[in-house]
Short mmCIF file of C-alpha atoms and ligand atoms in Angstrom, two decimals:
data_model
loop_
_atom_site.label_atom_id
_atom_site.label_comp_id
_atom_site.label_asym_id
_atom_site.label_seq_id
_atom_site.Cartn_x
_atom_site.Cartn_y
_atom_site.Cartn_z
CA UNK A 396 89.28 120.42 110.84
CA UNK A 397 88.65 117.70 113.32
CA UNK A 398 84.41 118.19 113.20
CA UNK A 399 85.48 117.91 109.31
CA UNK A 400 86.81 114.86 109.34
CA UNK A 401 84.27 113.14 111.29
CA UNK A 402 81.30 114.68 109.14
CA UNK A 403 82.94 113.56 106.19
CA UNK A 404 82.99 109.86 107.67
CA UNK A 405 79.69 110.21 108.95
CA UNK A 406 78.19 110.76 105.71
CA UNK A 407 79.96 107.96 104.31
CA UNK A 408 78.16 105.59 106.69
CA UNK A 409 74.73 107.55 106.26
CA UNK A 410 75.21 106.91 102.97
CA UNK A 411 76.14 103.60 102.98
CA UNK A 412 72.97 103.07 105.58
CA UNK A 413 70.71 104.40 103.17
CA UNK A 414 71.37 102.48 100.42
CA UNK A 415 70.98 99.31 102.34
CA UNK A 416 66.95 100.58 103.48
CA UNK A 417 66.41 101.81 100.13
CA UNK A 418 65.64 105.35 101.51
CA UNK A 419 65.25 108.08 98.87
CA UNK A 420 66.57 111.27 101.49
CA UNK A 421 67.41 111.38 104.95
CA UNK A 422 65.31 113.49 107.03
CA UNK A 423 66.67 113.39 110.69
CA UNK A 424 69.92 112.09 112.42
CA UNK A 425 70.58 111.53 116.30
CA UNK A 426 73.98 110.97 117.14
CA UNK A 427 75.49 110.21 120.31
CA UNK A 428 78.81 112.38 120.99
CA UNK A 429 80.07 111.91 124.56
CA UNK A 430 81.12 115.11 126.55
CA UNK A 431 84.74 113.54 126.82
CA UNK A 432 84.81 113.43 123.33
CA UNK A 433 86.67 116.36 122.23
CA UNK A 434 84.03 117.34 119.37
CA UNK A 435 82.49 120.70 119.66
CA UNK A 436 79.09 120.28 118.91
CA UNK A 437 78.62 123.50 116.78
CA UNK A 438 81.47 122.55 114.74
CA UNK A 439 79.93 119.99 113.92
CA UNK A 440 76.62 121.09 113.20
CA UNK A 441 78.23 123.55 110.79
CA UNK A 442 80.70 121.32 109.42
CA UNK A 443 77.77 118.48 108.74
CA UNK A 444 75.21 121.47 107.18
CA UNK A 445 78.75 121.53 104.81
CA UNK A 446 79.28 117.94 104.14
CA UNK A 447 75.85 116.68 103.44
CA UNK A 448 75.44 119.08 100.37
CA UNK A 449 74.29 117.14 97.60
CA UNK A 450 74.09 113.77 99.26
CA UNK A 451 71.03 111.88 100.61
CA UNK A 452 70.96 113.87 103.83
CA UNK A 453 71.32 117.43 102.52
CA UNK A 454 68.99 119.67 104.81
CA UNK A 455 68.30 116.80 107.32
CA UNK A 456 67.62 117.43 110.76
CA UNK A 457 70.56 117.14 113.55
CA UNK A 458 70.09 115.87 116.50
CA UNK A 459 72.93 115.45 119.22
CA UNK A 460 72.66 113.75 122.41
CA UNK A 461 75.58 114.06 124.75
CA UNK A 462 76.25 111.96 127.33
CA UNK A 463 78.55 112.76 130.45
CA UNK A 464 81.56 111.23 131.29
CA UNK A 465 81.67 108.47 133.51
CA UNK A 466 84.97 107.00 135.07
CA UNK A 467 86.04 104.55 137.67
CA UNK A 468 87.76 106.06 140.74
CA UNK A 469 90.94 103.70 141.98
CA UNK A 470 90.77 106.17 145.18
CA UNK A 471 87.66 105.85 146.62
CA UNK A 472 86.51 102.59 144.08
CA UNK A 473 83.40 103.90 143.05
CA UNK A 474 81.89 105.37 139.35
CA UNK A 475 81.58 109.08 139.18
CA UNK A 476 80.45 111.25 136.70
CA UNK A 477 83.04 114.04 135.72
CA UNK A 478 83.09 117.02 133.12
CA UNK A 479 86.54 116.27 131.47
CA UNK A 480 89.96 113.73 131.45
CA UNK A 481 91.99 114.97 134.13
CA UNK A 482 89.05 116.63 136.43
CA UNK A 483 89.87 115.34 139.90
CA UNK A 484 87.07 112.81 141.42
CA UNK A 485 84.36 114.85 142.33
CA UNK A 486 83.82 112.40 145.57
CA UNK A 487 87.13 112.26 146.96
CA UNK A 488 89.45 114.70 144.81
CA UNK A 489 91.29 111.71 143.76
CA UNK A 490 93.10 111.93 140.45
CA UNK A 491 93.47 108.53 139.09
CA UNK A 492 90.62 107.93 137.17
CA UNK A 493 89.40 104.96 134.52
CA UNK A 494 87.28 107.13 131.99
CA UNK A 495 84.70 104.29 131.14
CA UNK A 496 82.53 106.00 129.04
CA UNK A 497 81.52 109.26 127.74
CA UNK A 498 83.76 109.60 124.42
CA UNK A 499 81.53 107.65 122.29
CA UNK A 500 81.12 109.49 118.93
CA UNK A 501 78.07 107.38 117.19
CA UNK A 502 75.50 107.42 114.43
CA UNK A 503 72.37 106.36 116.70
CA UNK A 504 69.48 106.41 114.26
CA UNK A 505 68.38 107.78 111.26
CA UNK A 506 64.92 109.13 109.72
CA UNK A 507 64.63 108.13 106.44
CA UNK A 508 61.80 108.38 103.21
CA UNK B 1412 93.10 106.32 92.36
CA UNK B 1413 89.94 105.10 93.52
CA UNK B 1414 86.74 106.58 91.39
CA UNK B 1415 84.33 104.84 93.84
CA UNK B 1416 84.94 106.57 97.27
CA UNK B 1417 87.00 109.07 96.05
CA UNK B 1418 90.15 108.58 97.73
CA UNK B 1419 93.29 109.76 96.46
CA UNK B 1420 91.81 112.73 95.24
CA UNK B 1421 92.34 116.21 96.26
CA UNK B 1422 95.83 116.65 97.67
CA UNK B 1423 96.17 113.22 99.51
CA UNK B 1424 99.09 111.61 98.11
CA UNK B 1425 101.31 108.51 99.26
CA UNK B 1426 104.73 108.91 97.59
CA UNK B 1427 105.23 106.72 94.38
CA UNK B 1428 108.66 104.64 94.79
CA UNK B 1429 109.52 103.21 91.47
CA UNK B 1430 113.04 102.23 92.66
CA UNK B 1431 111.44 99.90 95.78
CA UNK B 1432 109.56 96.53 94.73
CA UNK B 1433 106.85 95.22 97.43
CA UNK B 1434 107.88 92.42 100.02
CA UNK B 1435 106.59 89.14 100.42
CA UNK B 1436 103.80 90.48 103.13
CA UNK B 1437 102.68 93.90 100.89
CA UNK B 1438 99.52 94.38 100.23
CA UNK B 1439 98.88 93.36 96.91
CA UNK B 1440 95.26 94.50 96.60
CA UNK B 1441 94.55 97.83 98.10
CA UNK B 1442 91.38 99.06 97.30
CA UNK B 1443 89.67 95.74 97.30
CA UNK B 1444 88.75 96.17 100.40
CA UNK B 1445 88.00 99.30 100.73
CA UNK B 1446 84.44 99.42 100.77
CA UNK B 1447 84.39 96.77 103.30
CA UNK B 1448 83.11 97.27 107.01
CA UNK B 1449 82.94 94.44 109.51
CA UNK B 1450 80.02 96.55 111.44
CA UNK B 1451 77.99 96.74 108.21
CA UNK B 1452 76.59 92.43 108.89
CA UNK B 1453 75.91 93.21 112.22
CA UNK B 1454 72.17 93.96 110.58
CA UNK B 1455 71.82 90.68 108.34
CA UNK B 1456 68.13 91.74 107.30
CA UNK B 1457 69.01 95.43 107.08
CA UNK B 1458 68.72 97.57 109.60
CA UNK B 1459 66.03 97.27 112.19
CA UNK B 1460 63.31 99.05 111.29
CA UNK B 1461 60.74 100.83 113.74
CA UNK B 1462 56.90 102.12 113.63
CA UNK B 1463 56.01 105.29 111.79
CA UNK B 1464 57.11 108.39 113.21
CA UNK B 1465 57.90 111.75 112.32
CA UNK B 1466 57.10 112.75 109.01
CA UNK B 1467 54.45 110.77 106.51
CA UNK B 1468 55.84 108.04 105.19
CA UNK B 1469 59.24 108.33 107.10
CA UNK B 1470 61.04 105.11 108.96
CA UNK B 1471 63.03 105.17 111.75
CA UNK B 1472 66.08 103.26 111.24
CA UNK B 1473 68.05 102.11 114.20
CA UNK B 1474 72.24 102.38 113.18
CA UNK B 1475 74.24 102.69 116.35
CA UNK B 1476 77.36 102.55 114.41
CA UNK B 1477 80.86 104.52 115.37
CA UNK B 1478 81.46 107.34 112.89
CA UNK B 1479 84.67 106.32 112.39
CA UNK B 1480 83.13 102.71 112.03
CA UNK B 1481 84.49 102.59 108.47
CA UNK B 1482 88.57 103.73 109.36
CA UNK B 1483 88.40 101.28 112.21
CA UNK B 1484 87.01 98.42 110.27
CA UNK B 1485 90.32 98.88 107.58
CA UNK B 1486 92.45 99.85 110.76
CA UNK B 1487 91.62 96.32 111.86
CA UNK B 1488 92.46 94.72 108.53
CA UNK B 1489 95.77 96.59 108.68
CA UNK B 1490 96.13 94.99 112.48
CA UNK B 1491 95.69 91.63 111.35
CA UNK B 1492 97.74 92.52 108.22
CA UNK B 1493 100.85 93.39 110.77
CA UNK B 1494 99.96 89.85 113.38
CA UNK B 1495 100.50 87.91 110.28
CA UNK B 1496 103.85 89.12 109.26
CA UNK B 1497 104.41 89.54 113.05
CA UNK B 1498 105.20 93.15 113.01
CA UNK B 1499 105.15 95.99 115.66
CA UNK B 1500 103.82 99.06 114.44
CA UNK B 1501 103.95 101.84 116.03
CA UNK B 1502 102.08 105.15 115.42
CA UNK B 1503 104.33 108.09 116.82
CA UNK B 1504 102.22 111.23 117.36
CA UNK B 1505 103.18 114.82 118.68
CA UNK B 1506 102.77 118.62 118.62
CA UNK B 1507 104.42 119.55 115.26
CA UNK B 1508 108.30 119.41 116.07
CA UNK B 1509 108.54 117.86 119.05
CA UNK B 1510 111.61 115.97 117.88
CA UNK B 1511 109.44 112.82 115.88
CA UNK B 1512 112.13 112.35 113.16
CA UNK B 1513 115.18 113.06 115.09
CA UNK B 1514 113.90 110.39 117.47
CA UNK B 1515 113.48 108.22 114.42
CA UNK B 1516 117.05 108.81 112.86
CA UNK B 1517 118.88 108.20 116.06
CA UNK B 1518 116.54 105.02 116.57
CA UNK B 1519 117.30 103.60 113.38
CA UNK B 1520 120.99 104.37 113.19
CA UNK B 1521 121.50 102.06 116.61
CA UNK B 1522 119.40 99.61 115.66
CA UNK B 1523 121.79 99.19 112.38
CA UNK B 1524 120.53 96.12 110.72
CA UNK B 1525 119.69 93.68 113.58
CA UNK B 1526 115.69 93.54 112.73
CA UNK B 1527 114.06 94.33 109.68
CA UNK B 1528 112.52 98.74 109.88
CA UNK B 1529 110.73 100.40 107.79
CA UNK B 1530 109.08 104.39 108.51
CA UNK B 1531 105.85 105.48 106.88
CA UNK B 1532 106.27 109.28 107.38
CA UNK B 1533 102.71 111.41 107.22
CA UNK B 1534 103.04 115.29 107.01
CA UNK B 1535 100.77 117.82 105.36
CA UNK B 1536 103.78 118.53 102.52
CA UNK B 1537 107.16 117.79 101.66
CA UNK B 1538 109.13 115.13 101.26
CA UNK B 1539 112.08 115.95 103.31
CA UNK B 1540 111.07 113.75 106.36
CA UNK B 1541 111.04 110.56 104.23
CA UNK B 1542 114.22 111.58 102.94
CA UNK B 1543 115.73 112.27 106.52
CA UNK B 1544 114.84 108.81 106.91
CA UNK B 1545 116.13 106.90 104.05
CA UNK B 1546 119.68 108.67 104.42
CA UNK B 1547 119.77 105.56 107.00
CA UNK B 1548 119.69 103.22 104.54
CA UNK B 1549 115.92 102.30 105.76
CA UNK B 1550 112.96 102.09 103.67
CA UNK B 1551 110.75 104.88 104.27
CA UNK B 1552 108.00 106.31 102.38
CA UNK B 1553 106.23 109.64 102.46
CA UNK B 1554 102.31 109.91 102.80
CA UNK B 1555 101.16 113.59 101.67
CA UNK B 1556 98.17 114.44 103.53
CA UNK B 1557 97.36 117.63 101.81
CA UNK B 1558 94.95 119.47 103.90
CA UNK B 1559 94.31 116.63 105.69
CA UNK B 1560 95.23 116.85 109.52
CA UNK B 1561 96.38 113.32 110.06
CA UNK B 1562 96.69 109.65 109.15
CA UNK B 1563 93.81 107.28 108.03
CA UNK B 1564 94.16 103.43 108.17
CA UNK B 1565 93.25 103.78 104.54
CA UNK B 1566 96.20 105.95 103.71
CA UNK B 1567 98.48 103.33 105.60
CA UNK B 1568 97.09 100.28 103.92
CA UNK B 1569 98.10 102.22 100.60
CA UNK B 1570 101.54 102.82 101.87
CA UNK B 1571 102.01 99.32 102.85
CA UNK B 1572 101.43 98.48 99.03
CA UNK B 1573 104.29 100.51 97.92
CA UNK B 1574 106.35 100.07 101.28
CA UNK B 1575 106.68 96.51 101.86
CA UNK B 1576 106.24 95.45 105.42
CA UNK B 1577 109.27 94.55 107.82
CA UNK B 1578 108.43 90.90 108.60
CA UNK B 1579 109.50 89.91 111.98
CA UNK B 1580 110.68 93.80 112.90
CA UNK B 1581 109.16 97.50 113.48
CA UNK B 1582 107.40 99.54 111.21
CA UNK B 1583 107.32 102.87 112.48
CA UNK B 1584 104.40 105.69 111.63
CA UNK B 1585 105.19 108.82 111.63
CA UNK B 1586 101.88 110.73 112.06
CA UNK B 1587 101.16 114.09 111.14
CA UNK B 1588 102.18 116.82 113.85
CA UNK B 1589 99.30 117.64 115.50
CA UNK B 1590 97.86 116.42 119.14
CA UNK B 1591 93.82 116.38 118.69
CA UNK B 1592 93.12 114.19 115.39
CA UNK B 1593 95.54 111.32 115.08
CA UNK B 1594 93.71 110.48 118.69
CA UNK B 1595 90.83 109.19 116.94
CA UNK B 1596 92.39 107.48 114.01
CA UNK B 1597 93.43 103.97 114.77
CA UNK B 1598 96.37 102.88 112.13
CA UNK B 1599 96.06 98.95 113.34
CA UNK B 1600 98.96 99.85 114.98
CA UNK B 1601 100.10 98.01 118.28
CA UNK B 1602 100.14 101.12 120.18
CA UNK B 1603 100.77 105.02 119.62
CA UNK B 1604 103.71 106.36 121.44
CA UNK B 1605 103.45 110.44 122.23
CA UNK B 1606 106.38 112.11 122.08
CA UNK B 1607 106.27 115.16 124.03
CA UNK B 1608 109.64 117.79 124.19
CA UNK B 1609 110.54 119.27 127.20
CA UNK B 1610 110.06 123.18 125.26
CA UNK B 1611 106.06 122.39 125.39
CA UNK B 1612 105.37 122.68 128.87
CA UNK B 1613 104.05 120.62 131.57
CA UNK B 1614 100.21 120.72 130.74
CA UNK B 1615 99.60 119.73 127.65
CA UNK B 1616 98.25 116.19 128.62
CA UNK B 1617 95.81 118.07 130.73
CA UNK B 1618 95.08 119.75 127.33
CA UNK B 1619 95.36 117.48 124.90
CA UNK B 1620 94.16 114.37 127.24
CA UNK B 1621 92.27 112.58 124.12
CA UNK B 1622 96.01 111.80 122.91
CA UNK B 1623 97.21 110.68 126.30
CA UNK B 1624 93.91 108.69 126.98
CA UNK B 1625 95.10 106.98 123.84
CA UNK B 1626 98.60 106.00 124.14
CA UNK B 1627 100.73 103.50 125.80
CA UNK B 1628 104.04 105.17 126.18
CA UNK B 1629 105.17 108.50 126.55
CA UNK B 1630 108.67 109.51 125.06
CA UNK B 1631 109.99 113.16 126.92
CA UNK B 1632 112.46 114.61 124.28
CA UNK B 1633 114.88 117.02 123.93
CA UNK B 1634 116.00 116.60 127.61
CA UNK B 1635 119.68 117.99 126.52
CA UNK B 1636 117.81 121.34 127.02
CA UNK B 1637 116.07 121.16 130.80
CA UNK B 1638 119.37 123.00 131.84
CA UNK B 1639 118.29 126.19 129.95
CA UNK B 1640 114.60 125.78 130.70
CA UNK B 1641 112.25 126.15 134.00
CA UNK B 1642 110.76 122.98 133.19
CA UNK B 1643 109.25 120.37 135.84
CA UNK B 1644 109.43 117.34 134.30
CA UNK B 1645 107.75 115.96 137.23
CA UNK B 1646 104.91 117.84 136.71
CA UNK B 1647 104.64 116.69 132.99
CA UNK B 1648 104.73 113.07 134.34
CA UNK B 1649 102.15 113.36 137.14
CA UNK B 1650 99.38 115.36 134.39
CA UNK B 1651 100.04 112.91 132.04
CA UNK B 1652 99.06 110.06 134.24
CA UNK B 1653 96.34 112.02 135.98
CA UNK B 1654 94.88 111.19 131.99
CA UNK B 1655 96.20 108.26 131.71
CA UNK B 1656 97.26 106.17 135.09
CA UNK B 1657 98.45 103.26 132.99
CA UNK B 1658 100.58 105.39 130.78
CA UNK B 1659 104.91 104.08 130.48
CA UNK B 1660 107.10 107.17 130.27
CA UNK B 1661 111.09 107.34 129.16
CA UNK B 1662 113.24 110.25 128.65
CA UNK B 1663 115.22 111.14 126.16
CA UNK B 1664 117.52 113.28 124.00
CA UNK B 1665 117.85 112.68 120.41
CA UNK B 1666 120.60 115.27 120.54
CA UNK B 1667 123.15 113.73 123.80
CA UNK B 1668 121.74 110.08 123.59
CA UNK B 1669 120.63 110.17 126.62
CA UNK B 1670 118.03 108.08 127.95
CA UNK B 1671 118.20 105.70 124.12
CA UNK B 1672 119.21 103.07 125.60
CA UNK B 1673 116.28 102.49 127.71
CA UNK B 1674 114.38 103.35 124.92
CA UNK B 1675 115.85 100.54 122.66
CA UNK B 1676 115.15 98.43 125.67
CA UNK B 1677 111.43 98.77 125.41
CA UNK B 1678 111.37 98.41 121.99
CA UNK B 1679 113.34 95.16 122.06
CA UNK B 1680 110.87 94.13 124.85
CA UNK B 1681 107.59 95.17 122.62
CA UNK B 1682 109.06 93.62 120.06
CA UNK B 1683 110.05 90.15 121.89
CA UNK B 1684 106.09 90.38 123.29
CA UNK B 1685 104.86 90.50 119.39
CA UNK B 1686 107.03 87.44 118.15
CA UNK B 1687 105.84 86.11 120.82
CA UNK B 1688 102.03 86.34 120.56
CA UNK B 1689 100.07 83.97 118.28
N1 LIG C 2914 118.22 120.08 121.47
C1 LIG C 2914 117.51 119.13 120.84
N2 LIG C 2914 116.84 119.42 119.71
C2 LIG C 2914 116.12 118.45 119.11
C3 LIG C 2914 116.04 117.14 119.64
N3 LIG C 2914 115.24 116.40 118.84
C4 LIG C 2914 114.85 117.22 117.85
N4 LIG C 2914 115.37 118.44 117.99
C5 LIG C 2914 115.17 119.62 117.11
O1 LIG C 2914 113.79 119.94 117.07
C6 LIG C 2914 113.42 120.36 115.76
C7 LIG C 2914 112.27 119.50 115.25
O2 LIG C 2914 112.69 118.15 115.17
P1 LIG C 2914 111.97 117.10 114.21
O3 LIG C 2914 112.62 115.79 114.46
O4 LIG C 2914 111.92 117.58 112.82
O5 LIG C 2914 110.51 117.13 114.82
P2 LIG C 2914 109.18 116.40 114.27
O6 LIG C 2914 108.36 116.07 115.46
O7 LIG C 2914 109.57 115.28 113.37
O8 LIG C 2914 108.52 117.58 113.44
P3 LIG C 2914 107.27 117.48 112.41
O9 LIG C 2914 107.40 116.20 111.65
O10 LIG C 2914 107.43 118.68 111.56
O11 LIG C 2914 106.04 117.53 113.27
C8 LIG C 2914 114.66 120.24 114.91
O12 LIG C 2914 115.27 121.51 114.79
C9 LIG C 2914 115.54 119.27 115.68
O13 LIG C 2914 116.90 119.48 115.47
C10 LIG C 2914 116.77 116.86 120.87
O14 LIG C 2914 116.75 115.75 121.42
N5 LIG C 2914 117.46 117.90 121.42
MG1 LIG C 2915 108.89 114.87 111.44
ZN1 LIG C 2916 87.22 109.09 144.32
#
């Protein structure tokens, strides 16, 4: 339901973005969907394949890049890298932890004809 | 209905309230914006366009856009929407039952009529929450989000047209039960509040962290029942900051009273910081 929702949106804006180049059909799209960012990539592959039927970007190529998540230990003050919110520092065991980045959920680029 | 992007269609449905007439500070317009997207101008010549690549005659066009880009850019309509009438919204999210409109009722009740309220409830079906809620005597109105999982900024803005908003007071949202989805949807409110009940156990921030990450206050319910329960509430504290270090946590029953007091206290304090900000 969640992968769903965001396909749904992201077609909005790839449609939105196509119309603005002028493109005819969308051929590839990279997002970026950070590992902290609760979206299972399959779901959303499927749910996507569902939601671009009969729009500009029906059949076009997925691509997802996922990038770890980084927080800001208040323990040891350094950034780590860690798996998931709530995973202890993996330099000191610490548990307070900034998450800084990694649950970015973005339309990078898109192929277009 | 909108025949452009569609919403309103399908089962989504904010309840029509004949008997209510908009305030000074409703939305008058609703859908006039709805196309609109702040993030759209950041490419003034269209977006930026690279060499050839991949298939003949294919561009590469460079977006970097959120996905949600297009709820957040009417969220933050909606947020300058409530600075203007100098409102505190508040987006109240849980498991389904964790005591969100008992909370509510109480709330309201003690408040009496010291600050302008008003509720925008959002569940899946029914009515009866909204109605819970106007047996108070305040204005409430019921957002139907047919198979839809939770709230949009959208589907708020709509309400607002119908709803009136409570100049100078505290709108309260009422989000559809459910922990994972209302994370990602911002309302334009001022903060969400998750309202956890002492029957859930201890770990679901630890499993539901994306809602944790995202609020400013944690409300423990139902605390009449700890006596009949093995529950550490300790241990629901200490996971919940281990998510979210910053996180404010009361405790509460709906049922006793317990623990409302403080309660009103922050809200009279969140409120007072609103007025206060330009
Ligand atoms: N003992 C006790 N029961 C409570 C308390 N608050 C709520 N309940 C009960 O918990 C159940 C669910 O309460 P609701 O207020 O409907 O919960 P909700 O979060 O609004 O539920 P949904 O909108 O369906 O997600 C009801 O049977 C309430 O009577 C409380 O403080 N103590
Ligand atoms: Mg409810
Ligand atoms: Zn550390």
């Amino acid at each position: 339901m969640h992968e769903l929702s965001l396909a749904t949106a992201l077609m909005d804006l790839v449609r939105e973005e196509a119309a603005a180049a002028h493109a005819q059909r969308v051929t590839r799209l990279v997002l970026e969907i950070g590992a902290l960012s609760h979206v299972d990539a399959q779901a959303l592959r499927f749910a996507v394949d569902v939601a671009a039927r009969g729009g500009p970007a029906e059949g076009a190529t997925l691509d997802i890049q996922e990038p770890p998540g980084t927080a800001y230990c208040l323990d040891c003050e350094t950034s780590v890298t860690i798996a998931a919110r709530g995973a202890p520092c993996p330099r000191c065991g610490g548990a307070k932890l900034l998450v800084q980045g990694g649950d970015e959920m973005r339309l990078k680029e898109m192929e277009v004809v | 209905m909108c025949g452009t992007c569609g919403c309103g269609q399908g089962e989504r449905r904010v309840e029509d309230l004949h008997h209510h007439h908009a305030h000074d500070h409703a939305y008058h317009d609703a859908h006039e914006h709805t196309h609109a997207d702040g993030t759209t101008h950041s490419h003034p010549q269209g977006p930026a366009e690279h060499h050839h690549h991949g298939a003949e005659g294919s561009r590469l066009l460079s977006v970097e856009r959120d996905i949600l880009s297009r709820n957040n850019a009417v969220a933050a309509e909606n947020r300058r929407h409530f600075q203007t009438a100098r409102t505190l919204a508040l987006n109240l999210v849980s498991s389904p039952g964790a005591g969100k409109t008992a909370l509510l009722v109480e709330t309201l009740k003690r408040i009496g009529g010291k600050f302008p309220l008003a509720v925008i409830e959002g569940d899946q079906e029914t009515t009866a929450d909204a109605d819970r809620i106007r047996a108070t005597g305040v204005p409430a109105i019921q957002i139907n989000t047919g198979k839809g999982c939770h709230l949009d900024a959208e589907l708020v803005r709509s309400a607002l047209v119908r709803l009136g908003t409570p100049e100078n007071g505290v709108l309260f949202i009422e989000n559809v039960g459910n922990l994972v989805c209302p994370a990602g949807f911002d309302l334009g409110e001022a903060q969400k509040v998750v309202i956890a009940s002492v029957t859930e156990g201890e770990d679901k921030p630890l499993k539901y962290s994306g809602m944790f990450a995202a609020a400013g206050l944690m409300v423990v319910t139902k605390t009449d029942l700890l006596p009949h329960l093995d529950f550490a509430i300790d241990r629901l504290i200490e996971n919940a900051r281990r998510i979210n270090p910053t996180i404010a946590v009361l405790q509460v029953s709906a049922k006793s009273g317990e623990g409302m007091d403080r309660w009103l206290h922050w809200l009279d304090t969140a409120r007072a910081l609103r007025l206060a900000a330009d």
